[in-house]
Amino acid sequence: MSKAKDFITKIDPTWCPGCGNFGIWLGVRQAAAELGFQPHQLALFFDIGCNGNGANYFNAYNFHGLHGRAVPAAIGAKLANHKLTVLVFAGDGGAYGEGGNHFIAACRSNIDITLIVHDNKRYSLTTGQASPTSSVGTKSKATPDGSFEVDFQPLQTAIANGATFVARAYADDTVNLTKIIKTAINHRGFSLVDVLQPCPTFNRDNTRDWYKSRLYNLQDQKWDATNKNQALVKAGEWGEKIPVGILYQVTKSTYKSHLPQLKNQSLVEQELKISPVIFEKLLAELK
Ligand code: SF4
């Protein structure tokens, strides 16, 4: 039986005091422990952003990708080795901005990975510019008169594009966050957990007090997570009240089940049929 501390390295996080990244870090480690994982069973893919140096703080197989490219790298790993549990960590900028098309492709393919988005509504690593999920009118260094682009709707986009598990969580509520991450990992197919994350350094709009008066848990009320139209409407609720919880979850065939060459065995389990001579030649050409 593992413990949350088994997934920590010896490196101390350098995140700002009060950063929501700490809650997500704890929630993921707690979920991994409660599901009985050992570190070698997890492959974690990190995007660029404040959360990205989580690659140094989690004890697991880690990959730190370029801007918006963590999702395709994670998809490659899952196709290569189905036995790995694959999680991706990205900010709202990386996941929905630079990596927007990778995000949509993952929803559409129903590939069996979990995307955890640190949604602090800012490009905080580059000192707090407005991001895709910033509300219209957000003032930042790059938008001194207020942003005017319509804010991106990740949950509605995911549901509309075929994602089979769509949830929203809050970084400070680690009990509910852990529960949602566990369900997302156990879900067969693409799962999105958009985590609302306070950034006390650069986001003075969506503060802890701001969230406190608005968030309510969908699972505290009668909620049918299989109703797509209802989920689409609920995913658009943002204002005086903001729902967290599992908005949508359905069962559908996953990506690999459509590929005869992969559905029974992942690549690492298959015999290399290419002649060793040709293989050596190919390797030589790559040098
Ligand atoms: Fe966290 Fe914001 Fe500091 Fe980045 S800038 S580490 S998101 S509090």
mmCIF file of C-alpha atoms in Angstrom, residues 33-265:
data_model
loop_
_atom_site.group_PDB
_atom_site.id
_atom_site.type_symbol
_atom_site.label_atom_id
_atom_site.label_comp_id
_atom_site.label_asym_id
_atom_site.label_seq_id
_atom_site.Cartn_x
_atom_site.Cartn_y
_atom_site.Cartn_z
ATOM 1 C CA ALA A 33 -1.935 6.402 -3.060
ATOM 2 C CA GLU A 34 -5.617 5.627 -2.482
ATOM 3 C CA LEU A 35 -5.768 3.825 -5.835
ATOM 4 C CA GLY A 36 -2.808 1.692 -4.757
ATOM 5 C CA PHE A 37 -0.329 2.844 -7.397
ATOM 6 C CA GLN A 38 3.415 2.559 -7.106
ATOM 7 C CA PRO A 39 5.483 5.404 -8.618
ATOM 8 C CA HIS A 40 6.732 3.266 -11.542
ATOM 9 C CA GLN A 41 3.143 2.718 -12.728
ATOM 10 C CA LEU A 42 2.547 6.422 -13.395
ATOM 11 C CA ALA A 43 3.711 8.421 -16.419
ATOM 12 C CA LEU A 44 3.209 12.147 -15.824
ATOM 13 C CA PHE A 45 3.500 14.708 -18.610
ATOM 14 C CA PHE A 46 3.993 18.385 -17.762
ATOM 15 C CA ASP A 47 3.489 21.406 -19.954
ATOM 16 C CA ILE A 48 5.202 24.781 -19.666
ATOM 17 C CA GLY A 49 3.811 27.005 -16.916
ATOM 18 C CA CYS A 50 4.174 27.443 -13.189
ATOM 19 C CA ASN A 51 2.826 23.918 -12.751
ATOM 20 C CA GLY A 52 5.413 22.539 -15.192
ATOM 21 C CA ASN A 53 8.208 22.209 -12.685
ATOM 22 C CA GLY A 54 5.957 19.709 -10.919
ATOM 23 C CA ALA A 55 8.031 17.312 -13.030
ATOM 24 C CA ASN A 56 10.735 17.827 -10.393
ATOM 25 C CA TYR A 57 8.444 17.264 -7.414
ATOM 26 C CA PHE A 58 6.528 14.099 -8.317
ATOM 27 C CA ASN A 59 8.206 10.743 -7.853
ATOM 28 C CA ALA A 60 7.052 8.910 -11.031
ATOM 29 C CA TYR A 61 8.069 8.684 -14.713
ATOM 30 C CA ASN A 62 8.023 12.362 -15.709
ATOM 31 C CA PHE A 63 8.274 14.251 -18.989
ATOM 32 C CA HIS A 64 8.440 18.041 -19.267
ATOM 33 C CA GLY A 65 7.165 19.098 -22.688
ATOM 34 C CA LEU A 66 7.200 22.277 -24.716
ATOM 35 C CA HIS A 67 4.411 24.852 -24.840
ATOM 36 C CA GLY A 68 1.082 23.113 -25.352
ATOM 37 C CA ARG A 69 2.700 19.818 -26.431
ATOM 38 C CA ALA A 70 2.364 17.669 -23.328
ATOM 39 C CA VAL A 71 -0.869 16.030 -24.548
ATOM 40 C CA PRO A 72 0.531 14.508 -27.797
ATOM 41 C CA ALA A 73 3.592 13.221 -25.928
ATOM 42 C CA ALA A 74 1.286 11.598 -23.377
ATOM 43 C CA ILE A 75 -0.814 10.031 -26.137
ATOM 44 C CA GLY A 76 2.351 8.509 -27.608
ATOM 45 C CA ALA A 77 3.299 6.991 -24.261
ATOM 46 C CA LYS A 78 -0.160 5.520 -23.730
ATOM 47 C CA LEU A 79 -0.170 3.929 -27.196
ATOM 48 C CA ALA A 80 3.316 2.552 -26.611
ATOM 49 C CA ASN A 81 2.489 1.067 -23.231
ATOM 50 C CA HIS A 82 -1.175 0.587 -22.307
ATOM 51 C CA LYS A 83 -0.267 -0.537 -18.821
ATOM 52 C CA LEU A 84 0.967 2.883 -17.797
ATOM 53 C CA THR A 85 -1.484 5.245 -16.135
ATOM 54 C CA VAL A 86 -0.914 8.496 -17.990
ATOM 55 C CA LEU A 87 -1.693 11.943 -16.565
ATOM 56 C CA VAL A 88 -1.058 15.314 -18.178
ATOM 57 C CA PHE A 89 -0.634 18.585 -16.255
ATOM 58 C CA ALA A 90 -1.010 21.885 -18.075
ATOM 59 C CA GLY A 91 -2.111 25.415 -17.345
ATOM 60 C CA ASP A 92 -5.100 27.056 -18.988
ATOM 61 C CA GLY A 93 -2.699 28.785 -21.396
ATOM 62 C CA GLY A 94 -0.879 25.609 -22.432
ATOM 63 C CA ALA A 95 -3.922 23.327 -22.520
ATOM 64 C CA TYR A 96 -6.441 25.626 -24.165
ATOM 65 C CA GLY A 97 -4.208 28.200 -25.907
ATOM 66 C CA GLU A 98 -0.966 26.832 -27.357
ATOM 67 C CA GLY A 99 -2.218 23.251 -27.105
ATOM 68 C CA GLY A 100 -5.835 23.942 -28.049
ATOM 69 C CA ASN A 101 -5.950 21.625 -31.036
ATOM 70 C CA HIS A 102 -4.202 18.820 -29.134
ATOM 71 C CA PHE A 103 -6.863 19.222 -26.450
ATOM 72 C CA ILE A 104 -9.697 18.918 -28.974
ATOM 73 C CA ALA A 105 -8.015 15.948 -30.703
ATOM 74 C CA ALA A 106 -7.735 14.129 -27.366
ATOM 75 C CA CYS A 107 -11.443 14.751 -26.663
ATOM 76 C CA ARG A 108 -12.432 13.485 -30.104
ATOM 77 C CA SER A 109 -10.287 10.348 -29.991
ATOM 78 C CA ASN A 110 -11.312 9.322 -26.472
ATOM 79 C CA ILE A 111 -7.740 8.270 -25.772
ATOM 80 C CA ASP A 112 -7.394 6.827 -22.281
ATOM 81 C CA ILE A 113 -5.442 9.587 -20.531
ATOM 82 C CA THR A 114 -6.323 12.156 -17.847
ATOM 83 C CA LEU A 115 -5.712 15.864 -18.395
ATOM 84 C CA ILE A 116 -5.509 17.954 -15.219
ATOM 85 C CA VAL A 117 -5.618 21.663 -15.993
ATOM 86 C CA HIS A 118 -4.254 24.178 -13.484
ATOM 87 C CA ASP A 119 -6.790 26.833 -14.433
ATOM 88 C CA ASN A 120 -5.640 30.046 -12.743
ATOM 89 C CA LYS A 121 -6.927 32.207 -15.602
ATOM 90 C CA ARG A 122 -3.542 33.827 -16.212
ATOM 91 C CA TYR A 123 -0.224 33.185 -17.946
ATOM 92 C CA SER A 124 1.409 33.386 -14.541
ATOM 93 C CA LEU A 125 4.872 32.086 -15.417
ATOM 94 C CA THR A 126 5.291 35.069 -17.724
ATOM 95 C CA THR A 127 4.003 37.475 -15.019
ATOM 96 C CA GLY A 128 0.254 37.337 -15.313
ATOM 97 C CA GLN A 129 -0.972 38.162 -18.819
ATOM 98 C CA ALA A 130 -4.628 37.418 -19.647
ATOM 99 C CA SER A 131 -5.077 33.790 -20.779
ATOM 100 C CA PRO A 132 -7.789 31.973 -22.771
ATOM 101 C CA THR A 133 -9.956 31.501 -19.672
ATOM 102 C CA SER A 134 -9.613 35.076 -18.354
ATOM 103 C CA SER A 135 -12.933 36.892 -18.151
ATOM 104 C CA VAL A 136 -13.605 39.638 -20.672
ATOM 105 C CA GLY A 137 -12.269 42.914 -19.297
ATOM 106 C CA THR A 138 -9.297 41.372 -17.464
ATOM 107 C CA LYS A 139 -6.611 43.989 -16.945
ATOM 108 C CA SER A 140 -3.038 42.741 -17.182
ATOM 109 C CA LYS A 141 0.320 43.992 -18.449
ATOM 110 C CA ALA A 142 -0.590 42.835 -21.942
ATOM 111 C CA THR A 143 -4.168 44.116 -21.738
ATOM 112 C CA PRO A 144 -3.990 47.401 -19.773
ATOM 113 C CA ASP A 145 -7.429 48.488 -20.993
ATOM 114 C CA GLY A 146 -8.983 45.099 -20.314
ATOM 115 C CA SER A 147 -9.071 41.963 -22.490
ATOM 116 C CA PHE A 148 -11.803 41.821 -25.097
ATOM 117 C CA GLU A 149 -11.541 38.253 -26.457
ATOM 118 C CA VAL A 150 -14.434 36.005 -25.429
ATOM 119 C CA ASP A 151 -13.275 33.631 -22.687
ATOM 120 C CA PHE A 152 -12.709 30.030 -23.780
ATOM 121 C CA GLN A 153 -15.193 27.472 -22.447
ATOM 122 C CA PRO A 154 -13.169 24.306 -21.767
ATOM 123 C CA LEU A 155 -15.928 22.167 -20.287
ATOM 124 C CA GLN A 156 -18.429 22.901 -23.033
ATOM 125 C CA THR A 157 -15.731 22.424 -25.686
ATOM 126 C CA ALA A 158 -14.749 19.060 -24.218
ATOM 127 C CA ILE A 159 -18.341 17.795 -24.006
ATOM 128 C CA ALA A 160 -19.204 19.009 -27.507
ATOM 129 C CA ASN A 161 -16.106 17.330 -28.959
ATOM 130 C CA GLY A 162 -16.577 13.844 -27.562
ATOM 131 C CA ALA A 163 -14.788 13.818 -24.182
ATOM 132 C CA THR A 164 -16.367 11.099 -22.058
ATOM 133 C CA PHE A 165 -15.418 12.466 -18.628
ATOM 134 C CA VAL A 166 -15.590 16.178 -17.868
ATOM 135 C CA ALA A 167 -15.184 17.580 -14.361
ATOM 136 C CA ARG A 168 -14.343 20.797 -12.577
ATOM 137 C CA ALA A 169 -12.635 20.880 -9.184
ATOM 138 C CA TYR A 170 -11.199 23.482 -6.814
ATOM 139 C CA ALA A 171 -7.545 23.346 -5.781
ATOM 140 C CA ASP A 172 -8.148 24.145 -2.112
ATOM 141 C CA ASP A 173 -10.804 21.467 -1.629
ATOM 142 C CA THR A 174 -8.364 18.558 -1.692
ATOM 143 C CA VAL A 175 -10.917 16.046 -0.396
ATOM 144 C CA ASN A 176 -13.270 16.549 -3.344
ATOM 145 C CA LEU A 177 -10.357 17.072 -5.737
ATOM 146 C CA THR A 178 -8.849 13.714 -4.747
ATOM 147 C CA LYS A 179 -12.216 12.024 -5.222
ATOM 148 C CA ILE A 180 -12.645 13.518 -8.693
ATOM 149 C CA ILE A 181 -9.084 12.664 -9.781
ATOM 150 C CA LYS A 182 -9.551 9.061 -8.656
ATOM 151 C CA THR A 183 -12.746 8.767 -10.692
ATOM 152 C CA ALA A 184 -11.027 10.395 -13.684
ATOM 153 C CA ILE A 185 -8.107 7.946 -13.544
ATOM 154 C CA ASN A 186 -10.475 4.982 -13.262
ATOM 155 C CA HIS A 187 -12.522 6.232 -16.213
ATOM 156 C CA ARG A 188 -11.767 4.433 -19.484
ATOM 157 C CA GLY A 189 -11.279 7.124 -22.111
ATOM 158 C CA PHE A 190 -10.287 10.775 -22.155
ATOM 159 C CA SER A 191 -10.922 12.561 -18.875
ATOM 160 C CA LEU A 192 -10.641 16.288 -18.249
ATOM 161 C CA VAL A 193 -10.368 17.732 -14.750
ATOM 162 C CA ASP A 194 -10.320 21.527 -14.950
ATOM 163 C CA VAL A 195 -9.070 22.690 -11.551
ATOM 164 C CA LEU A 196 -9.849 26.258 -10.526
ATOM 165 C CA GLN A 197 -6.612 27.405 -8.977
ATOM 166 C CA PRO A 198 -5.996 30.613 -7.011
ATOM 167 C CA CYS A 199 -2.867 32.499 -8.102
ATOM 168 C CA PRO A 200 -2.427 35.051 -5.292
ATOM 169 C CA THR A 201 0.530 36.661 -7.080
ATOM 170 C CA PHE A 202 -1.035 37.573 -10.422
ATOM 171 C CA ASN A 203 -4.778 36.962 -10.282
ATOM 172 C CA ARG A 204 -6.395 39.475 -7.917
ATOM 173 C CA ASP A 205 -9.826 38.931 -9.484
ATOM 174 C CA ASN A 206 -10.492 35.223 -8.879
ATOM 175 C CA THR A 207 -9.304 35.139 -5.269
ATOM 176 C CA ARG A 208 -10.076 32.591 -2.574
ATOM 177 C CA ASP A 209 -12.843 34.859 -1.204
ATOM 178 C CA TRP A 210 -14.246 35.241 -4.709
ATOM 179 C CA TYR A 211 -14.457 31.461 -5.150
ATOM 180 C CA LYS A 212 -15.676 30.795 -1.606
ATOM 181 C CA SER A 213 -18.961 32.596 -2.091
ATOM 182 C CA ARG A 214 -19.663 31.021 -5.475
ATOM 183 C CA LEU A 215 -18.637 27.352 -5.624
ATOM 184 C CA TYR A 216 -21.140 24.579 -5.014
ATOM 185 C CA ASN A 217 -20.777 20.828 -5.457
ATOM 186 C CA LEU A 218 -22.955 19.193 -8.098
ATOM 187 C CA GLN A 219 -22.634 15.822 -6.396
ATOM 188 C CA ASP A 220 -24.388 17.286 -3.314
ATOM 189 C CA GLN A 221 -27.564 17.399 -5.339
ATOM 190 C CA LYS A 222 -29.333 14.986 -7.664
ATOM 191 C CA TRP A 223 -27.269 15.222 -10.823
ATOM 192 C CA ASP A 224 -27.478 12.965 -13.892
ATOM 193 C CA ALA A 225 -23.949 13.097 -15.331
ATOM 194 C CA THR A 226 -25.007 11.151 -18.440
ATOM 195 C CA ASN A 227 -27.326 13.896 -19.725
ATOM 196 C CA LYS A 228 -25.298 15.706 -22.399
ATOM 197 C CA ASN A 229 -27.601 18.677 -22.976
ATOM 198 C CA GLN A 230 -27.962 19.301 -19.260
ATOM 199 C CA ALA A 231 -24.180 19.059 -18.838
ATOM 200 C CA LEU A 232 -23.602 21.578 -21.629
ATOM 201 C CA VAL A 233 -25.918 24.091 -19.950
ATOM 202 C CA LYS A 234 -24.378 23.519 -16.509
ATOM 203 C CA ALA A 235 -20.849 23.863 -17.932
ATOM 204 C CA GLY A 236 -21.761 27.403 -18.998
ATOM 205 C CA GLU A 237 -22.817 28.466 -15.497
ATOM 206 C CA TRP A 238 -20.288 31.097 -14.368
ATOM 207 C CA GLY A 239 -21.111 34.078 -12.202
ATOM 208 C CA GLU A 240 -22.861 34.259 -8.860
ATOM 209 C CA LYS A 241 -22.823 30.458 -8.712
ATOM 210 C CA ILE A 242 -20.170 28.093 -10.133
ATOM 211 C CA PRO A 243 -20.609 24.299 -10.125
ATOM 212 C CA VAL A 244 -17.780 21.891 -9.310
ATOM 213 C CA GLY A 245 -17.957 18.109 -9.587
ATOM 214 C CA ILE A 246 -18.383 15.582 -12.375
ATOM 215 C CA LEU A 247 -20.541 17.315 -14.967
ATOM 216 C CA TYR A 248 -20.468 14.600 -17.592
ATOM 217 C CA GLN A 249 -19.472 10.943 -17.752
ATOM 218 C CA VAL A 250 -20.429 8.339 -20.329
ATOM 219 C CA THR A 251 -19.018 5.057 -21.607
ATOM 220 C CA LYS A 252 -17.672 4.855 -25.133
ATOM 221 C CA SER A 253 -15.060 2.784 -26.955
ATOM 222 C CA THR A 254 -11.537 4.123 -26.484
ATOM 223 C CA TYR A 255 -9.044 5.025 -29.201
ATOM 224 C CA LYS A 256 -6.971 1.864 -29.085
ATOM 225 C CA SER A 257 -10.003 -0.427 -29.427
ATOM 226 C CA HIS A 258 -10.389 0.847 -33.008
ATOM 227 C CA LEU A 259 -6.836 -0.096 -33.959
ATOM 228 C CA PRO A 260 -6.423 -3.799 -34.727
ATOM 229 C CA GLN A 261 -2.644 -3.530 -34.403
ATOM 230 C CA LEU A 262 -2.879 -2.122 -30.861
ATOM 231 C CA LYS A 263 -6.102 -3.230 -29.256
ATOM 232 C CA ASN A 264 -4.744 -6.440 -27.749
ATOM 233 C CA GLN A 265 -1.106 -5.566 -27.223
#
